[in-house]
Each structure stands twice: as C-alpha cells, then as structure tokens.
CSV table of N, CA and C in Angstrom, one decimal:
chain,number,residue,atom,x,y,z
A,3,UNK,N,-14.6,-78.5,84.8
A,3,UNK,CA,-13.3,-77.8,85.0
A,3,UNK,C,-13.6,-76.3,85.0
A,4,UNK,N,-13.0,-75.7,86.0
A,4,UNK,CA,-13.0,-74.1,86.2
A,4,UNK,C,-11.7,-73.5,84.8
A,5,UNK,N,-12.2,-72.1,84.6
A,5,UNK,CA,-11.2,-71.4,83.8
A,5,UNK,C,-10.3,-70.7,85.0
A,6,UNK,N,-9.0,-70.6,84.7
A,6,UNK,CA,-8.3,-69.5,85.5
A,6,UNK,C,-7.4,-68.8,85.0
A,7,UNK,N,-6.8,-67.8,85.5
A,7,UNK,CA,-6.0,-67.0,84.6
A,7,UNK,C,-4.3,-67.0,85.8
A,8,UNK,N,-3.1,-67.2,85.3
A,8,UNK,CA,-2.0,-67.1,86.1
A,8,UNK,C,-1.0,-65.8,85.5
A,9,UNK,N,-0.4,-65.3,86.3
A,9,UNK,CA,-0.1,-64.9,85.8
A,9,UNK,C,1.6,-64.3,86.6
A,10,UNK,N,2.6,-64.8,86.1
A,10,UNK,CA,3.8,-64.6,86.9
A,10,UNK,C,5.1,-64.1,86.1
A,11,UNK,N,6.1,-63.4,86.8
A,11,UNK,CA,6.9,-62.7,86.8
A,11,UNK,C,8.3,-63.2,87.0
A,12,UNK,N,9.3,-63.4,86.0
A,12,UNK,CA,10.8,-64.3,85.8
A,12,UNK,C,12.1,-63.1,86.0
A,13,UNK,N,12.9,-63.2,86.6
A,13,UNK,CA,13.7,-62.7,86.6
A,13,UNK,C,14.6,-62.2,85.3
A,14,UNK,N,14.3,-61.2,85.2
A,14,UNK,CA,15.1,-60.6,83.7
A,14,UNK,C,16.2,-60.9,83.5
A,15,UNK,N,16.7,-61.5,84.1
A,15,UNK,CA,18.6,-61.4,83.6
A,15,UNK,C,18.5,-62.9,82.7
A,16,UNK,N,17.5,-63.7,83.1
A,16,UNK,CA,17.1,-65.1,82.3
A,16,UNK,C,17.3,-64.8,80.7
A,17,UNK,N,18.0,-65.7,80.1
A,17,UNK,CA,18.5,-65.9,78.4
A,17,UNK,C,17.3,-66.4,77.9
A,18,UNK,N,16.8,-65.9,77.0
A,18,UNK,CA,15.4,-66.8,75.9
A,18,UNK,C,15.2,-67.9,76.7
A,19,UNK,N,15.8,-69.2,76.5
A,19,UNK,CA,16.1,-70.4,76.6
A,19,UNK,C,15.3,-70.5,77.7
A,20,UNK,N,16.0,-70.1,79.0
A,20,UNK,CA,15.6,-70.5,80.4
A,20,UNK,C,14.4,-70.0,80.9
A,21,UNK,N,13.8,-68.6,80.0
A,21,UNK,CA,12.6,-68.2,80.4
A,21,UNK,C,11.5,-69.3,79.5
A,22,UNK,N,11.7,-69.7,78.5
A,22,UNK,CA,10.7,-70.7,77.9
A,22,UNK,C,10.9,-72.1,78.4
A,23,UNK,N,12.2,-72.5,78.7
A,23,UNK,CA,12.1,-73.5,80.2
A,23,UNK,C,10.9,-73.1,81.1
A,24,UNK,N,11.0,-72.3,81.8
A,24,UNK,CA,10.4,-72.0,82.7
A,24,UNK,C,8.9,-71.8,82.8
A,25,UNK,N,8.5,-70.9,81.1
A,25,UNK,CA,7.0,-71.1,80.5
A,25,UNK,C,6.6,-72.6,80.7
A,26,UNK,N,7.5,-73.6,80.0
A,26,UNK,CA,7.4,-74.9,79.7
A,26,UNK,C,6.7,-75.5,81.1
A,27,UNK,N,7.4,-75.2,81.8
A,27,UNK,CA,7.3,-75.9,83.4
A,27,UNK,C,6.1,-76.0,83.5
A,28,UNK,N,5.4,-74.4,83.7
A,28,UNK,CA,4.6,-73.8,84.2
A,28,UNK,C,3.2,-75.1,83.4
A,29,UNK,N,3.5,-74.9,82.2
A,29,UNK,CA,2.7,-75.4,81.0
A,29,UNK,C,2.1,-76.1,81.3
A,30,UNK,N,3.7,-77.4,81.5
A,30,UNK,CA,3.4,-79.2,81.5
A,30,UNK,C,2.6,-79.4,83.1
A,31,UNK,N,2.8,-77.9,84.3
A,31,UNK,CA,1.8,-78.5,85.5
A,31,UNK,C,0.5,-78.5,84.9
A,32,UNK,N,0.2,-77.4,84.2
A,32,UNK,CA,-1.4,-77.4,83.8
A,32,UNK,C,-1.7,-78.7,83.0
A,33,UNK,N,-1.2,-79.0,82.0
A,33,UNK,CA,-1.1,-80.3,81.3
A,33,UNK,C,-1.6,-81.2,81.9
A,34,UNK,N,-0.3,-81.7,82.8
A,34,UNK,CA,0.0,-82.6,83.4
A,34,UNK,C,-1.6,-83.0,84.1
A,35,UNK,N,-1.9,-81.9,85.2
A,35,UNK,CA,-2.7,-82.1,85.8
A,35,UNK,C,-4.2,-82.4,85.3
A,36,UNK,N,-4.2,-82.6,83.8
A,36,UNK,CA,-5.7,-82.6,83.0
A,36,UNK,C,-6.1,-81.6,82.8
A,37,UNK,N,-5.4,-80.6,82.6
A,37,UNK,CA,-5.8,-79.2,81.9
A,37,UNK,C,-5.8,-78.9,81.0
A,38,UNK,N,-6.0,-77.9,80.0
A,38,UNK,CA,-5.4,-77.2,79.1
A,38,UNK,C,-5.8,-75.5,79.0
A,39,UNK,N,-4.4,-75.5,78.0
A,39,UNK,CA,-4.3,-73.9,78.5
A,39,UNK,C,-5.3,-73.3,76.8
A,40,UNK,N,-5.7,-71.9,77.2
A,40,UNK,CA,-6.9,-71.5,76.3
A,40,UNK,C,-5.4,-70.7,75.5
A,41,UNK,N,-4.6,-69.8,76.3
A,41,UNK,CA,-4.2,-68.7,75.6
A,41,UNK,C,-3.2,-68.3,76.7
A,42,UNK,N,-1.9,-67.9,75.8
A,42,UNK,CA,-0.7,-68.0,76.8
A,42,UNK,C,0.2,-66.7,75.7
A,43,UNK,N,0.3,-65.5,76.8
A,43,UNK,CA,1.2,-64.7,76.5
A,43,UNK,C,2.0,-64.2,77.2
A,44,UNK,N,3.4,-63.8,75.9
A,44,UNK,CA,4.4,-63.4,76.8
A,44,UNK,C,4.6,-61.7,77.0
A,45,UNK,N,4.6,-60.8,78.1
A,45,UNK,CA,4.1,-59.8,78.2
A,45,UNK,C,5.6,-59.1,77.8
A,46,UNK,N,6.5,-59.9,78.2
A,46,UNK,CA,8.2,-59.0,78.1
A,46,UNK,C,8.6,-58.6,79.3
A,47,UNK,N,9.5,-58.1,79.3
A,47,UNK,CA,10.3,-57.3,80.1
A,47,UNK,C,9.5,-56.1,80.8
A,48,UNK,N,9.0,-56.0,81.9
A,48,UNK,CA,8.7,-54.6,82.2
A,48,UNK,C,9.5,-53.7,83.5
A,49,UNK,N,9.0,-52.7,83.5
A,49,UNK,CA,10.1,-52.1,84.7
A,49,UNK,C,8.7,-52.5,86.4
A,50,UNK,N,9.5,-52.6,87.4
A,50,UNK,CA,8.5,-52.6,88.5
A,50,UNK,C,8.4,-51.0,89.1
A,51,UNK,N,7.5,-51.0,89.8
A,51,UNK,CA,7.2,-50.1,90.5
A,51,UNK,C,8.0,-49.6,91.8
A,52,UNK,N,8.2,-50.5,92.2
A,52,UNK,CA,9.3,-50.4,93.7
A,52,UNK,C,10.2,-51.9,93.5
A,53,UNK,N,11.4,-52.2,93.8
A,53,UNK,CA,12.2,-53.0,93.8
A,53,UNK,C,11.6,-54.4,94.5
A,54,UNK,N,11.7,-55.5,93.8
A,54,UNK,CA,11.2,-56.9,94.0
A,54,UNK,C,12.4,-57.7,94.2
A,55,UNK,N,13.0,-58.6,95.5
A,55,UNK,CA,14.0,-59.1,95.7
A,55,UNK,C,15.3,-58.7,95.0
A,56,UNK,N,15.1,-56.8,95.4
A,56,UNK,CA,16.7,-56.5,94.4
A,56,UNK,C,16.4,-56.2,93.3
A,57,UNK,N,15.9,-56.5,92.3
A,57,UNK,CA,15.3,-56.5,90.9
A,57,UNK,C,14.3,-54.8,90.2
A,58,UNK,N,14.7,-54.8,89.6
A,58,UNK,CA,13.9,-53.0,89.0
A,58,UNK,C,12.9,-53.8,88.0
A,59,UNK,N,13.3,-55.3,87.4
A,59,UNK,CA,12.4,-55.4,86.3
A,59,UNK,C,12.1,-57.0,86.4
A,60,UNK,N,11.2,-57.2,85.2
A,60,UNK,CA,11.2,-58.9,85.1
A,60,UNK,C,10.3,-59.4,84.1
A,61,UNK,N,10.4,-60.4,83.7
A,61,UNK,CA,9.9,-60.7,82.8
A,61,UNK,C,8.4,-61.2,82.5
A,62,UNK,N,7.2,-60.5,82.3
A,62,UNK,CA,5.8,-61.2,82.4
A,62,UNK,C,5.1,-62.4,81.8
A,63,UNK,N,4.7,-63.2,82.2
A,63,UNK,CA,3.9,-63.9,81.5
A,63,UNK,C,2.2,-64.3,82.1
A,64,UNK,N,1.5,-64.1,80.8
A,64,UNK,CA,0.3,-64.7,81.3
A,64,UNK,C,-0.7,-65.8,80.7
A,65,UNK,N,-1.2,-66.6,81.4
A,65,UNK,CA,-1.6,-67.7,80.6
A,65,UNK,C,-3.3,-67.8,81.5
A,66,UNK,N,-4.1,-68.6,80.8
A,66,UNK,CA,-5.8,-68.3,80.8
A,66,UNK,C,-5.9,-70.3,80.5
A,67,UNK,N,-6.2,-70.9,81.6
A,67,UNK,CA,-6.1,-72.3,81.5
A,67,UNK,C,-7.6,-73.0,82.0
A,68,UNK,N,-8.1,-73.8,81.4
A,68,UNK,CA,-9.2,-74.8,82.3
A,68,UNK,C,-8.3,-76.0,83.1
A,69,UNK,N,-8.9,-75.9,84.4
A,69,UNK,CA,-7.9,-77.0,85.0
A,69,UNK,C,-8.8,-77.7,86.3
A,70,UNK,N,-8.6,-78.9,87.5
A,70,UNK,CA,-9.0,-79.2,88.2
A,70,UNK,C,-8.9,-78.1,89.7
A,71,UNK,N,-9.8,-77.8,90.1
A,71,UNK,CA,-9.5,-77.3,91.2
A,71,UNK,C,-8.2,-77.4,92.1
A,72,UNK,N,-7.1,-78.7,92.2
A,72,UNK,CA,-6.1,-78.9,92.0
A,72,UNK,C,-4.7,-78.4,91.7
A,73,UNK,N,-5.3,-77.5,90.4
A,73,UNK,CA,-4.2,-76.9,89.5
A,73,UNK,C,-3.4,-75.3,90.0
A,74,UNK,N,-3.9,-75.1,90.6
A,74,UNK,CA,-3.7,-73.5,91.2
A,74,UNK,C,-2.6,-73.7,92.5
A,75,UNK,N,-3.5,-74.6,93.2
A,75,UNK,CA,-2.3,-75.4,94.1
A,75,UNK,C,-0.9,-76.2,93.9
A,76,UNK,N,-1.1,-76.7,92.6
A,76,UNK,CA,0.0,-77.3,92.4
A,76,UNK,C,1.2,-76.3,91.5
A,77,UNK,N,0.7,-75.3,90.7
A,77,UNK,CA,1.4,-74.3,90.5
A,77,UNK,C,2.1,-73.1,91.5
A,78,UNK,N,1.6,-72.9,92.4
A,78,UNK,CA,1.6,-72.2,93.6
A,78,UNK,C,3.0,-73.2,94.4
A,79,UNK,N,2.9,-74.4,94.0
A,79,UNK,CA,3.5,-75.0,94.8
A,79,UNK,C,5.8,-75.3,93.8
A,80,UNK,N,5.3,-74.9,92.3
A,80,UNK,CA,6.3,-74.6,91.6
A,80,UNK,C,7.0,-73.5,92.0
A,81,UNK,N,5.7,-72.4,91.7
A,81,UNK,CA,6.3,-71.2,91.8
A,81,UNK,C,7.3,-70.7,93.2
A,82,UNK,N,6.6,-70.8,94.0
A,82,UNK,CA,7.5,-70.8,95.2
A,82,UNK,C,8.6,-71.7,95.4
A,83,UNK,N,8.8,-73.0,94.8
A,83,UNK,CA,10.5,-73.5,95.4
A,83,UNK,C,11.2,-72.8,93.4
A,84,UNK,N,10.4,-72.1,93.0
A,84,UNK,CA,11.8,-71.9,91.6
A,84,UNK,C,12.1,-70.2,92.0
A,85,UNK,N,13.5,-70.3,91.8
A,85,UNK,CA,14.3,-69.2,92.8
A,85,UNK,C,13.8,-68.0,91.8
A,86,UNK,N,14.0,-68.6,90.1
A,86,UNK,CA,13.6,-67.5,89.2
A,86,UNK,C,12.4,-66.6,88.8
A,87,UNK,N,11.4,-67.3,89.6
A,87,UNK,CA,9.5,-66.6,89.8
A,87,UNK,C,10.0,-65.5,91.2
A,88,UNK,N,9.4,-64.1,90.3
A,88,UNK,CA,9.4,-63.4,91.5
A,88,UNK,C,8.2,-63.0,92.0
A,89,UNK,N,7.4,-63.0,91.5
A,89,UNK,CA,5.8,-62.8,92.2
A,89,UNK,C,5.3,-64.0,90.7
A,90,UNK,N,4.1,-64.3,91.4
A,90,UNK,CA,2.8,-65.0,90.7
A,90,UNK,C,1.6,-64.7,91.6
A,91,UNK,N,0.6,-64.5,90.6
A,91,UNK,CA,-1.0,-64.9,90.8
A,91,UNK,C,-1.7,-65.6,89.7
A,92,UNK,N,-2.8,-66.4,91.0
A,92,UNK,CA,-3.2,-67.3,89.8
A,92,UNK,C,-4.6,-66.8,90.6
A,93,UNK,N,-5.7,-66.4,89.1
A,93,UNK,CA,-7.4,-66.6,90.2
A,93,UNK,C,-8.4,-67.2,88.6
A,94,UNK,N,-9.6,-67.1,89.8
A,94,UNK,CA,-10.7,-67.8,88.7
A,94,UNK,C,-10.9,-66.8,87.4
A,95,UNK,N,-10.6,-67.1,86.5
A,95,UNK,CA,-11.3,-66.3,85.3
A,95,UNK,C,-12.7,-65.7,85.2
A,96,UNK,N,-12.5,-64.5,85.7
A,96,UNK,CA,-14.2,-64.0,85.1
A,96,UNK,C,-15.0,-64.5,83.8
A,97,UNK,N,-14.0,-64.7,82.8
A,97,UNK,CA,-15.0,-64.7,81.6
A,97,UNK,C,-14.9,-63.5,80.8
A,98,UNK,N,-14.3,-62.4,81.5
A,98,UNK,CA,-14.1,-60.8,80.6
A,98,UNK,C,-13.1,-60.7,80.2
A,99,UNK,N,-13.1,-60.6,78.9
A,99,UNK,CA,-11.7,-60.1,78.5
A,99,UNK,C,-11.1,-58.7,78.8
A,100,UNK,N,-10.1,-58.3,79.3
A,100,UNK,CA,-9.7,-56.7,79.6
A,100,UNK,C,-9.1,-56.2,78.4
A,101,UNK,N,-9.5,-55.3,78.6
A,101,UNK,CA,-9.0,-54.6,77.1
A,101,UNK,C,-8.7,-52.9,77.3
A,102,UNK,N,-7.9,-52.6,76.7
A,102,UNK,CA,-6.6,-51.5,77.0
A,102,UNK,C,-7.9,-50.0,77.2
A,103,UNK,N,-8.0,-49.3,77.5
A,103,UNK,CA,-8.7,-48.3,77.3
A,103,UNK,C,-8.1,-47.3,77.0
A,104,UNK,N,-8.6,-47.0,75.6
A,104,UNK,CA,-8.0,-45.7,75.0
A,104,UNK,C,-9.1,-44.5,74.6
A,105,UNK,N,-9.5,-43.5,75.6
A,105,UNK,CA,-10.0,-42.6,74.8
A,105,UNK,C,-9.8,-41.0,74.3
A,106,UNK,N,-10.2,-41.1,73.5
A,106,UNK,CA,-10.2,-40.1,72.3
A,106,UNK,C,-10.4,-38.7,72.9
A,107,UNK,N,-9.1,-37.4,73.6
A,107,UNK,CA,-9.6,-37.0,73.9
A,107,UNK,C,-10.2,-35.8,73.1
A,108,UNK,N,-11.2,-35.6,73.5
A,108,UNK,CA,-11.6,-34.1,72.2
A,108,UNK,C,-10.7,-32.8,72.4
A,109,UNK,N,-10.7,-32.3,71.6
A,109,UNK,CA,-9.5,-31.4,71.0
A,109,UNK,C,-10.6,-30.2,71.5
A,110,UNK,N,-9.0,-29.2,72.5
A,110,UNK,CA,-9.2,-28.1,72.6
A,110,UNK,C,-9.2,-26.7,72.1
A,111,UNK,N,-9.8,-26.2,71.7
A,111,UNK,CA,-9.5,-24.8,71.2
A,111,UNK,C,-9.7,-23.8,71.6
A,112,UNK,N,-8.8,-22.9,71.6
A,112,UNK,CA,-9.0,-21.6,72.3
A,112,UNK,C,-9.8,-20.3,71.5
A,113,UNK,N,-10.4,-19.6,71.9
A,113,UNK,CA,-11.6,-18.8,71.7
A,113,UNK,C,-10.5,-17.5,71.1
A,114,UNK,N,-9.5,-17.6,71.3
A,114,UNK,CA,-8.8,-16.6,70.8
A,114,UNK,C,-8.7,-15.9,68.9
A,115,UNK,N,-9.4,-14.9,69.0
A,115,UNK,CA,-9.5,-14.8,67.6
A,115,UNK,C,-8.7,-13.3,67.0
C-alpha cells in the first residue's frame, strides 16, 4: 500500500457536529477501502486568499493515510458530489515531514555612539 496525504477544505458556516460528520465520511472511505489513516489533523478555520464559491474562509483538514491505489479515487469521488468540500487534494506522501520554518533573525544594531 502507498502512503498519501489529503487534504480538504469545509465550508465554515458548518456547526462542530457536521464538520466531524464530514471528517467521519472522509475516514470510513479510507477505512472502508482497506486503509488506514497514520495521522489526521484538524487545521481550523482559516481565511482564503481570493474568494472560493462566495466563501472568504473554511475550514482545514488534513489526514496522511496508507491505502489501495483505489483510495484517492474513491475520495475524489465524495468530495465532489458533498456540496460542503470546497477544494480537496489528495497526492502520494513523500515521506517528509514539513515543518514550519522559523528563523532567528540576528539583531541589528546601529553604529551610533
């Protein structure tokens, strides 16, 4: 089984409830299809960049699954008929974890004495 990483976008106006429905959904395809998922986070609320079907924001989620070559298709195939997914991608997992880059920048001082 290949690793992959998905990663899709719920309409914000969604109550708790309906967006973990929705996680759920997403879940029981990987499940379902003889998968399992490694690691599944929920990113929140963020703002978009340019407006997405009307929408300024939405809700992130990302999940990191081993599944059948199968499984990307059959998710692909949720996401598009549920009215509440505003964008998804799903691709093969590198293997790298990404990690935030924060550096330190060195401190300026002025010559002024």
């Amino acid at each position: 089984m290949k690793k992959y990483e998905t990663t899709f976008v719920l309409d914000s106006v969604l109550d708790n409830d309906s967006i973990e429905k929705e996680i759920k959904k997403v879940s029981d395809v990987i499940t379902n299809s003889g998968g399992n998922i490694i690691k599944s986070e929920k990113w929140g609320i963020k703002r978009f960049a340019y407006p997405i079907a009307g929408k300024q924001q939405g809700f992130y989620t990302y999940i990191v699954f081993e599944g059948s070559p199968k499984t990307p298709q059959e998710l692909e195939k949720i996401y598009k008929l549920n009215e509440a997914c505003l964008r998804f991608l799903t691709v093969i997992h590198s293997g790298e974890e990404i990690s935030a880059v924060t550096e330190k920048k060195p401190e300026v001082t002025t010559g002024a004495k």
